[in-house]
Amino acid sequence: MFTGLSAFPLTPTDESGIDELAFVRLISRLAAAGVDSIGALGSTGGYAYLSREQRAWAARAAVEAAGITPVIVGIGALRTRQVLDLAADAHAAGAAGVLLAPMTYQPLNDDEVFGLYEAVTAELTIPLVVYDNPGTTHVAFSDELHGRIAALPNVGSIKIPGLTATAARARIAALRAVIPPHVTIGVSGDWLAIGGLLGGADAWYSVLGGLFPETAMSITRAAQAGDSTAAVAASDQLEPLWALFRRHGSLRVMSAAAETLGLAASPNLPLPLLGLDPVARTELNATLRELGLGN
Amino acid sequence: MFTGLSAFPLTPTDESGIDELAFVRLISRLAAAGVDSIGALGSTGGYAYLSREQRAWAARAAVEAAGITPVIVGIGALRTRQVLDLAADAHAAGAAGVLLAPMTYQPLNDDEVFGLYEAVTAELTIPLVVYDNPGTTHVAFSDELHGRIAALPNVGSIKIPGLTATAARARIAALRAVIPPHVTIGVSGDWLAIGGLLGGADAWYSVLGGLFPETAMSITRAAQAGDSTAAVAASDQLEPLWALFRRHGSLRVMSAAAETLGLAASPNLPLPLLGLDPVARTELNATLRELGLGN
């Protein structure tokens, strides 16, 4: 399950709650496009900003709308107790796997991060993706820490942050040396994903794929087929979009793009998060048109 | 209210909930010691790990146990909506002020941070302390951002992170130039607090003071009296304790010290946070004895 393209959709949310119709529509589009898995309630899915009840609803709705496509559900929270509850909810919803980032307020040391994964995997009956996302969690996973965690039961994959092609190849090789062979490695940081895909990663945990699944699929399939020239060209073509991701954060860009496509209302991010400002929005819409991704 | 020593106690918590008796006892000790204010549910008070209901209880219990000592209640949360609810709860509990750090999962830009404070201060009828704590929030407050926020209604103080004496003096002078005169500046980062206190700060928002109020009071009163020699000597004497703060985080050190003093059970931090390991605990206890702070 943890190979190929895993698409991470938004959970359109405003101050009155989740836009349930918009969420189900986003999931259905991904299933119809044939992505390999759907990562519901990832960072792009705003898991950190939703209540337990909202997350349980979204997990159930995602599984139902995804049909035969496996759904991986984000279960991160600040307390171990909360994570255990969210894991149980995800399992009850029919999730095929769970995704866990070590959210932090107080900085965690390695033993605390390991203890979290140890407690959660001990209770799981579905596989877990270790979500290494220093940009949101501020946890720096060493290869040694990844090795300790990957040896726990029920760990199925590691989602590593984006690295340049050379660094990705080295990091993936270093990780392979310390993790069991059944644990896959997936890359994120969309503008760097191509380097990871061609550098030995098994999967792309993709923000772009959550809204533009065909585009992300074409890059992934070319990389999987060994056609690195086509894969690199397809990714490089998106550079104007990647530049917006880097400048404003991929969440804000995808949020605005969903509005442009008529797939989410405005606003669709929970405060204090704000959407793109008007200037960036104009730039995004021009970029989407140039890339043939707009309406 | 936002001057002198503001003492920030632990909220002893385990997997079954808050140790209510221990919390009330900690608050009562601070009031009896004559601290200038009490910062309940600060970072040391574990606000980020507690439910709304637990926080409302702790706010009420702190105000009751504090008697005439003003209580400042931490109201930070990831969503603006949650912060507004927590502010209302703190007000209903009788808090004299509130303390707000811009908690983050997705990194926030300046407009998002400002928008949070704008929304919250517009609803307040008690003063707010802007809690600038990059070690937990990863928000970098520029002087310009502090100036914008301090100009909002109901802002009473700014709690800045620890800086060396020279840097603290410069930062405090730079902030004074951009904030209204009624807004006080308080320092945190206990091992650097003396530099801030002698560099023009009005208050010390103190972790040490939450468990050892007399010790923190003696440093604060010497600094307030202009006796910089005595103030520096009193702070420097604590260097073995400051070294443990730097190495393990002040929260874990104070948690273990509360156990040593018989003021909290073991464990008293919510998982995944772990207490000090046995080696560090032995070192802490020896340090407390040497400093005359142990039992």
XYZ file of C-alpha atoms in Angstrom:
590
model
C 0.000 0.000 0.000
C 2.812 2.436 0.831
C 4.170 2.768 -2.698
C 3.507 4.986 -5.695
C 1.419 8.116 -5.333
C -0.244 8.856 -2.013
C -2.426 11.936 -2.456
C -2.990 14.305 0.476
C -6.167 16.386 0.106
C -7.307 19.447 1.981
C -10.056 19.237 4.579
C -11.906 22.463 3.697
C -12.735 24.041 7.047
C -13.969 27.404 8.217
C -15.084 28.798 11.547
C -18.380 26.924 11.303
C -16.750 23.535 10.724
C -15.730 21.149 7.950
C -17.281 21.666 4.529
C -18.387 18.048 4.354
C -19.582 18.065 0.745
C -16.359 19.642 -0.471
C -14.277 17.103 1.455
C -16.159 14.106 0.053
C -15.870 15.549 -3.456
C -12.088 15.940 -3.084
C -11.728 12.324 -1.927
C -13.943 11.004 -4.708
C -11.855 12.801 -7.343
C -8.693 11.142 -6.036
C -10.229 7.671 -6.067
C -11.524 8.245 -9.600
C -8.071 9.344 -10.741
C -6.603 6.053 -9.557
C -4.074 7.280 -7.020
C -2.376 4.467 -5.112
C -3.530 5.714 -1.715
C -5.151 8.716 -0.090
C -3.629 10.455 2.928
C -6.616 11.963 4.708
C -6.043 14.347 7.606
C -2.396 14.912 6.839
C -0.792 18.281 7.455
C -2.516 19.520 4.296
C -5.700 17.983 5.673
C -5.402 20.223 8.730
C -5.552 17.423 11.279
C -3.913 19.554 13.957
C -6.784 22.047 13.854
C -9.710 19.621 14.111
C -11.479 18.068 17.089
C -11.546 14.339 17.739
C -15.156 14.233 16.553
C -14.369 16.093 13.338
C -11.450 13.792 12.662
C -13.521 10.668 13.266
C -16.139 11.954 10.850
C -13.518 12.794 8.213
C -11.910 9.369 8.540
C -15.243 7.617 8.020
C -16.227 9.885 5.140
C -12.858 9.443 3.439
C -12.976 5.651 3.640
C -16.494 5.603 2.264
C -15.765 8.008 -0.589
C -12.456 6.325 -1.470
C -14.065 2.963 -2.296
C -11.287 0.460 -3.040
C -8.499 3.047 -2.704
C -6.681 2.602 0.625
C -6.977 5.531 3.008
C -4.208 6.470 5.424
C -5.466 8.630 8.293
C -3.383 11.155 10.225
C -3.521 10.539 13.996
C -1.039 13.108 15.342
C -1.737 15.008 18.557
C 0.282 16.532 21.382
C -0.505 13.805 23.927
C 0.070 10.078 23.623
C -3.378 9.476 25.116
C -5.000 11.493 22.341
C -3.024 9.674 19.667
C -4.190 6.309 21.007
C -7.798 7.472 20.857
C -7.362 8.791 17.324
C -5.750 5.518 16.236
C -8.754 3.626 17.558
C -11.091 6.000 15.724
C -9.149 5.591 12.462
C -9.257 1.822 12.784
C -12.977 1.885 13.492
C -13.485 4.070 10.424
C -11.880 1.434 8.221
C -8.562 3.149 7.559
C -5.979 0.966 5.819
C -3.178 2.672 7.701
C -2.366 5.582 9.969
C 0.106 8.430 9.698
C 1.774 9.783 12.819
C 3.865 12.920 13.170
C 5.272 13.663 16.627
C 3.527 16.968 17.236
C 5.355 19.086 19.759
C 4.883 22.014 22.046
C 7.683 21.295 24.485
C 10.585 20.048 22.347
C 10.795 16.242 22.581
C 13.985 14.275 23.038
C 14.631 11.024 21.158
C 13.432 8.812 24.000
C 10.154 10.711 24.146
C 9.613 10.435 20.383
C 10.448 6.730 20.484
C 8.155 6.221 23.480
C 5.263 7.760 21.564
C 5.701 5.404 18.604
C 6.259 2.452 20.922
C 3.012 3.077 22.786
C 0.983 3.638 19.625
C 2.308 0.762 17.509
C 1.749 -1.639 20.413
C -1.993 -1.000 20.135
C -2.272 -0.997 16.340
C -3.595 -3.702 14.044
C -3.085 -1.620 10.873
C 0.253 -0.336 9.596
C 1.672 3.040 10.505
C 3.555 5.629 8.484
C 6.201 7.494 10.479
C 5.708 11.114 9.510
C 9.021 12.979 9.660
C 8.030 16.604 9.065
C 10.434 18.983 10.820
C 8.740 22.031 9.268
C 5.666 21.477 11.437
C 6.886 19.280 14.317
C 10.436 20.633 14.752
C 11.565 17.095 15.552
C 14.853 16.152 13.886
C 14.797 12.409 13.165
C 18.290 10.949 13.020
C 18.821 7.799 10.985
C 19.398 6.023 14.297
C 16.015 7.147 15.649
C 14.303 6.095 12.413
C 15.962 2.696 12.753
C 14.705 2.209 16.322
C 11.171 3.208 15.399
C 11.043 1.227 12.128
C 11.876 -1.933 14.079
C 8.656 -1.584 16.088
C 5.697 -3.787 15.102
C 3.207 -2.402 12.569
C 5.500 0.224 11.074
C 4.963 0.127 7.312
C 6.591 3.235 5.900
C 8.550 6.384 6.617
C 7.594 9.733 5.112
C 10.756 11.807 4.925
C 11.057 15.520 4.202
C 12.185 16.810 0.827
C 15.876 16.781 -0.022
C 17.816 17.667 -3.133
C 18.388 14.712 -5.470
C 21.894 13.923 -4.244
C 20.999 14.304 -0.574
C 17.837 12.244 -1.053
C 19.758 9.369 -2.620
C 22.240 9.382 0.290
C 19.534 9.668 2.973
C 17.432 6.885 1.472
C 20.470 4.593 1.237
C 21.411 5.395 4.842
C 17.872 4.666 6.021
C 17.647 1.402 4.066
C 20.697 0.218 5.990
C 18.943 0.629 9.358
C 15.285 -0.254 8.679
C 13.632 -3.616 7.988
C 13.148 -4.420 4.266
C 9.337 -4.368 4.503
C 9.324 -0.696 5.578
C 8.970 1.575 2.543
C 10.344 5.089 2.224
C 8.263 7.892 0.800
C 9.221 11.467 0.051
C 7.379 14.714 0.583
C 8.230 18.352 -0.088
C 6.652 18.299 -3.546
C 9.172 20.457 -5.397
C 11.920 18.049 -4.328
C 9.919 14.847 -4.735
C 11.343 14.010 -8.127
C 14.820 13.740 -6.619
C 13.537 11.326 -4.033
C 11.531 9.272 -6.511
C 14.555 8.874 -8.759
C 16.807 8.418 -5.727
C 15.223 5.204 -4.568
C 12.033 6.206 -2.735
C 9.052 3.858 -2.948
C 6.361 6.474 -2.607
C 5.504 10.131 -3.000
C 3.367 11.521 -0.201
C 2.082 14.393 -2.270
C 0.305 17.652 -1.558
C 0.013 18.400 -5.289
C -1.581 14.988 -5.778
C -4.343 15.891 -3.350
C -5.746 18.430 -5.790
C -4.094 17.596 -9.135
C -3.893 13.801 -9.049
C -3.361 13.301 -12.802
C -0.387 15.649 -12.827
C 1.222 13.973 -9.819
C 0.420 10.525 -11.264
C 2.196 11.298 -14.530
C 5.384 12.265 -12.673
C 5.135 9.214 -10.409
C 4.432 6.742 -13.196
C 7.309 8.069 -15.324
C 9.674 7.729 -12.364
C 8.392 4.236 -11.584
C 8.921 3.240 -15.244
C 12.515 4.432 -15.067
C 11.885 7.254 -17.536
C 13.827 9.806 -15.554
C 13.948 12.294 -18.430
C 10.180 12.488 -18.688
C 9.744 12.497 -14.912
C 12.201 15.347 -14.416
C 10.698 17.329 -17.299
C 7.189 16.933 -15.889
C 8.304 18.091 -12.453
C 10.455 20.936 -13.774
C 7.527 22.228 -15.794
C 5.763 22.910 -12.511
C 8.543 25.167 -11.225
C 6.319 28.303 -11.158
C 3.937 26.394 -8.884
C 6.777 25.001 -6.759
C 8.041 28.567 -6.322
C 4.652 29.545 -4.879
C 4.747 26.478 -2.579
C 8.143 27.565 -1.259
C 7.077 31.171 -0.780
C 3.633 30.751 0.781
C 3.541 27.144 1.989
C 1.910 24.389 -0.050
C -1.181 24.413 2.176
C -2.078 28.026 1.438
C -1.408 27.559 -2.273
C -3.550 24.423 -2.544
C -6.274 26.094 -0.494
C -6.423 28.978 -2.985
C -6.171 26.617 -5.963
C -9.141 24.626 -4.656
C -11.123 27.862 -4.609
C -10.069 28.652 -8.176
C -11.170 25.188 -9.297
C -14.517 25.619 -7.556
C -13.735 22.719 -5.241
C -13.732 24.652 -1.969
C -15.370 27.801 -0.638
C -13.467 30.866 0.538
C -12.113 30.786 3.190
C -11.380 27.094 3.665
C -8.607 27.247 6.251
C -9.193 27.546 10.009
C -8.108 30.819 11.642
C -5.476 31.979 12.444
C -4.420 30.536 9.064
C -5.209 32.949 6.262
C -5.524 32.214 2.585
C -3.243 33.731 -0.014
C -3.279 37.498 -0.293
C -4.779 38.981 -3.481
C -1.432 39.514 -5.217
C -0.292 35.927 -4.644
C -3.711 34.688 -5.683
C -3.485 36.519 -8.996
C -0.052 35.043 -9.547
C -1.307 31.563 -8.693
C -4.233 31.792 -11.074
C -1.990 32.925 -13.916
C 0.356 30.030 -13.131
C -2.474 27.506 -13.113
C -3.695 28.774 -16.499
C -0.200 28.604 -18.018
C 0.221 25.059 -16.749
C -3.183 23.996 -18.016
C -4.302 23.304 -14.450
C -6.880 26.073 -14.122
C -10.491 26.184 -15.126
C 0.276 43.847 37.756
C 2.830 42.953 35.094
C 5.913 43.912 37.094
C 8.247 42.165 39.528
C 8.182 38.404 39.918
C 5.542 36.427 38.058
C 5.825 32.797 39.160
C 4.918 30.005 36.731
C 4.022 26.752 38.497
C 3.666 23.243 37.135
C 0.262 21.674 36.656
C 1.099 18.156 37.891
C -0.613 15.838 35.405
C -0.478 12.153 34.617
C -2.468 9.873 32.348
C -5.406 9.937 34.738
C -5.627 13.721 34.850
C -4.518 16.740 36.871
C -3.337 16.110 40.447
C -5.715 18.714 41.802
C -4.442 18.730 45.371
C -0.842 19.124 44.245
C -1.785 21.992 41.924
C -3.670 23.885 44.625
C -0.775 23.361 47.021
C 1.696 24.803 44.525
C -0.465 27.882 43.979
C -0.980 28.420 47.705
C 2.784 28.318 48.320
C 3.328 31.052 45.743
C 0.662 33.296 47.220
C 2.085 32.765 50.712
C 5.569 33.678 49.458
C 4.273 37.039 48.230
C 5.100 36.773 44.530
C 3.784 39.692 42.490
C 1.666 37.511 40.234
C 1.112 33.864 39.343
C 1.230 32.589 35.760
C -1.055 29.554 35.786
C -1.170 27.314 32.719
C 1.961 28.722 31.172
C 4.302 26.485 29.205
C 5.552 25.115 32.520
C 1.930 24.663 33.503
C 1.446 22.375 30.504
C -1.453 24.299 28.994
C -0.882 22.818 25.568
C -1.528 19.302 26.868
C -4.781 19.928 28.726
C -8.402 19.930 27.604
C -10.618 22.988 27.744
C -12.393 21.526 30.764
C -9.134 20.838 32.594
C -7.916 24.339 31.847
C -11.138 25.933 33.067
C -10.869 23.958 36.305
C -7.221 24.933 36.775
C -7.998 28.607 36.157
C -10.751 28.587 38.770
C -8.663 26.642 41.276
C -5.670 28.931 40.796
C -7.692 32.102 41.316
C -9.269 30.678 44.454
C -5.982 29.423 45.924
C -4.103 32.619 45.037
C -6.293 34.863 47.162
C -5.250 38.487 46.598
C -2.339 37.560 44.311
C -3.259 38.275 40.668
C -3.417 35.212 38.436
C -2.490 35.339 34.735
C -3.928 32.392 32.799
C -2.444 30.905 29.632
C -4.977 30.749 26.787
C -2.868 29.507 23.883
C -4.260 26.999 21.351
C -3.784 26.217 17.682
C -7.076 27.757 16.552
C -8.317 31.289 17.081
C -11.757 29.892 17.946
C -10.273 27.819 20.771
C -8.307 30.797 22.098
C -11.468 32.901 22.228
C -13.228 30.178 24.232
C -10.277 29.845 26.594
C -10.160 33.616 27.090
C -13.821 33.583 28.063
C -13.192 30.714 30.483
C -10.225 32.540 32.058
C -12.301 35.676 32.489
C -15.150 33.713 34.031
C -12.666 32.092 36.421
C -11.619 35.511 37.720
C -8.208 35.726 36.071
C -6.554 39.150 36.362
C -4.947 38.717 32.956
C -4.303 36.239 30.186
C -1.131 35.028 28.521
C -1.160 34.155 24.830
C 1.548 32.409 22.832
C 0.862 31.875 19.123
C 0.950 28.084 19.099
C 1.734 26.716 15.670
C 1.540 23.586 13.603
C 1.658 25.168 10.175
C 4.194 27.994 10.437
C 2.362 31.324 10.766
C 3.278 34.491 8.910
C 3.207 37.901 10.590
C -0.271 38.748 9.342
C -1.614 35.507 10.799
C 0.038 36.118 14.170
C -1.253 39.693 14.220
C -4.728 38.519 13.206
C -4.813 36.121 16.139
C -3.962 38.856 18.660
C -6.344 41.288 16.967
C -9.264 38.865 17.232
C -8.539 37.923 20.828
C -7.833 41.390 22.239
C -11.021 42.708 20.626
C -13.044 40.387 22.886
C -11.056 40.881 26.096
C -11.925 42.951 29.134
C -8.774 41.928 31.047
C -5.205 42.667 29.970
C -3.141 40.281 27.860
C 0.509 39.301 27.988
C 2.011 38.644 24.564
C 3.992 35.461 25.031
C 6.989 35.430 22.697
C 8.426 31.922 23.151
C 10.174 30.743 19.974
C 11.394 27.564 21.680
C 7.856 26.197 21.774
C 5.966 28.203 19.134
C 8.710 28.671 16.525
C 7.315 32.134 15.837
C 9.991 34.805 15.459
C 8.563 38.119 16.679
C 10.256 41.079 15.049
C 10.254 44.385 16.901
C 7.887 45.656 14.210
C 5.407 42.817 14.868
C 5.618 43.437 18.619
C 4.900 47.107 17.947
C 1.790 46.327 15.886
C 0.436 43.920 18.494
C 1.273 46.111 21.511
C -0.809 48.889 19.991
C -3.930 46.708 20.154
C -6.378 47.342 23.004
C -5.924 45.365 26.234
C -2.279 44.456 25.687
C -0.548 44.901 29.040
C 2.830 43.243 28.729
C 5.248 41.368 26.503
C 7.098 38.287 27.718
C 10.303 38.045 25.725
C 12.697 35.110 25.514
C 16.000 35.106 27.357
C 18.922 37.045 25.931
C 22.407 37.742 27.180
C 22.703 40.953 29.218
C 23.960 43.111 26.350
C 21.443 41.750 23.854
C 18.614 42.063 26.387
C 19.416 45.726 27.018
C 19.402 46.447 23.279
C 16.211 44.459 22.619
C 14.337 46.080 25.492
C 15.393 49.547 24.323
C 14.337 48.731 20.753
C 10.958 47.451 21.933
C 10.363 50.482 24.178
C 10.700 52.635 21.095
C 7.821 50.887 19.321
C 5.353 49.993 22.099
C 3.022 52.200 24.162
C 4.446 53.271 27.545
C 1.810 51.354 29.538
C 2.941 48.009 28.082
C 5.541 46.396 30.349
C 8.313 44.067 29.231
C 9.113 40.886 31.114
C 11.892 38.405 30.564
C 11.929 34.633 30.655
C 14.648 32.025 30.091
C 15.541 31.879 33.782
C 19.314 31.541 33.475
C 19.367 34.766 31.438
C 16.724 36.619 33.430
C 19.216 38.603 35.495
C 20.529 40.254 32.338
C 17.011 41.277 31.384
C 16.112 42.484 34.872
C 19.226 44.670 35.012
C 18.765 45.659 31.370
C 15.493 47.442 31.868
C 12.810 44.743 32.057
C 9.838 45.359 34.322
C 9.105 41.745 35.164
C 10.533 38.270 35.361
C 8.171 35.580 34.097
C 9.893 32.831 36.019
C 9.885 29.043 35.928
C 12.179 28.892 38.960
C 9.767 31.137 40.834
C 6.969 28.607 40.307
C 8.655 26.156 42.673
C 11.262 28.234 44.540
C 9.517 31.575 44.980
C 11.772 32.886 47.772
C 14.897 32.307 45.704
C 13.434 34.018 42.647
C 12.073 36.837 44.835
C 15.501 37.565 46.321
C 17.007 37.969 42.837
C 14.085 40.095 41.668
C 14.014 42.361 44.732
C 17.789 42.945 44.576
C 17.507 43.889 40.899
C 14.517 46.153 41.588
C 16.472 47.878 44.386
C 19.331 48.557 41.989
C 21.694 46.235 43.858
C 23.077 44.642 40.752
C 25.996 43.040 42.571
C 23.732 41.111 44.908
C 21.296 40.237 42.105
C 24.017 38.890 39.839
C 25.620 36.952 42.677
C 22.297 35.373 43.630
C 21.631 34.334 40.032
C 25.196 33.147 39.398
C 25.027 30.969 42.491
C 22.301 28.982 40.751
C 24.496 28.168 37.740
C 24.503 24.381 38.443
C 20.692 24.495 38.284
C 20.692 26.711 35.177
C 23.007 24.170 33.516
C 20.397 21.472 34.136
C 17.672 23.763 32.728
C 19.701 24.247 29.551
C 20.453 20.550 29.190
C 17.062 19.005 29.982
C 14.581 21.861 29.653
C 13.335 23.785 32.676
C 10.022 21.906 32.652
C 11.586 18.481 33.181
C 13.935 19.823 35.849
C 11.150 21.539 37.799
C 8.980 18.444 37.454
C 11.690 16.295 39.048
C 12.427 18.940 41.695
C 8.747 19.009 42.670
C 8.968 15.266 43.220
C 12.076 15.681 45.362
C 10.327 18.316 47.461
C 7.322 16.034 47.902
C 5.108 18.529 46.082
C 4.177 16.317 43.120
C 3.859 12.613 42.467
C 5.930 10.712 39.925
C 5.256 10.972 37.031
C 3.697 14.428 36.853
C 4.120 15.200 33.150
C 1.734 14.046 30.417
C 3.097 11.478 27.941
C 4.940 11.610 25.616
C 6.873 13.937 27.954
C 9.121 11.936 30.257
C 10.661 13.033 33.517
C 14.393 13.264 34.071
C 16.347 10.039 33.683
C 17.892 8.566 36.875
C 21.356 10.022 36.250
C 20.053 13.560 35.733
C 17.781 13.158 38.730
C 20.707 12.236 40.957
C 22.601 15.246 39.683
C 19.592 17.499 40.283
C 19.117 16.284 43.824
C 22.780 16.856 44.647
C 22.500 20.338 43.164
C 19.388 21.151 45.183
C 21.130 20.033 48.377
C 24.239 22.114 47.631
C 22.077 25.160 46.968
C 20.035 24.637 50.099
C 16.910 24.083 48.001
C 16.363 20.392 48.737
C 14.622 18.703 51.602
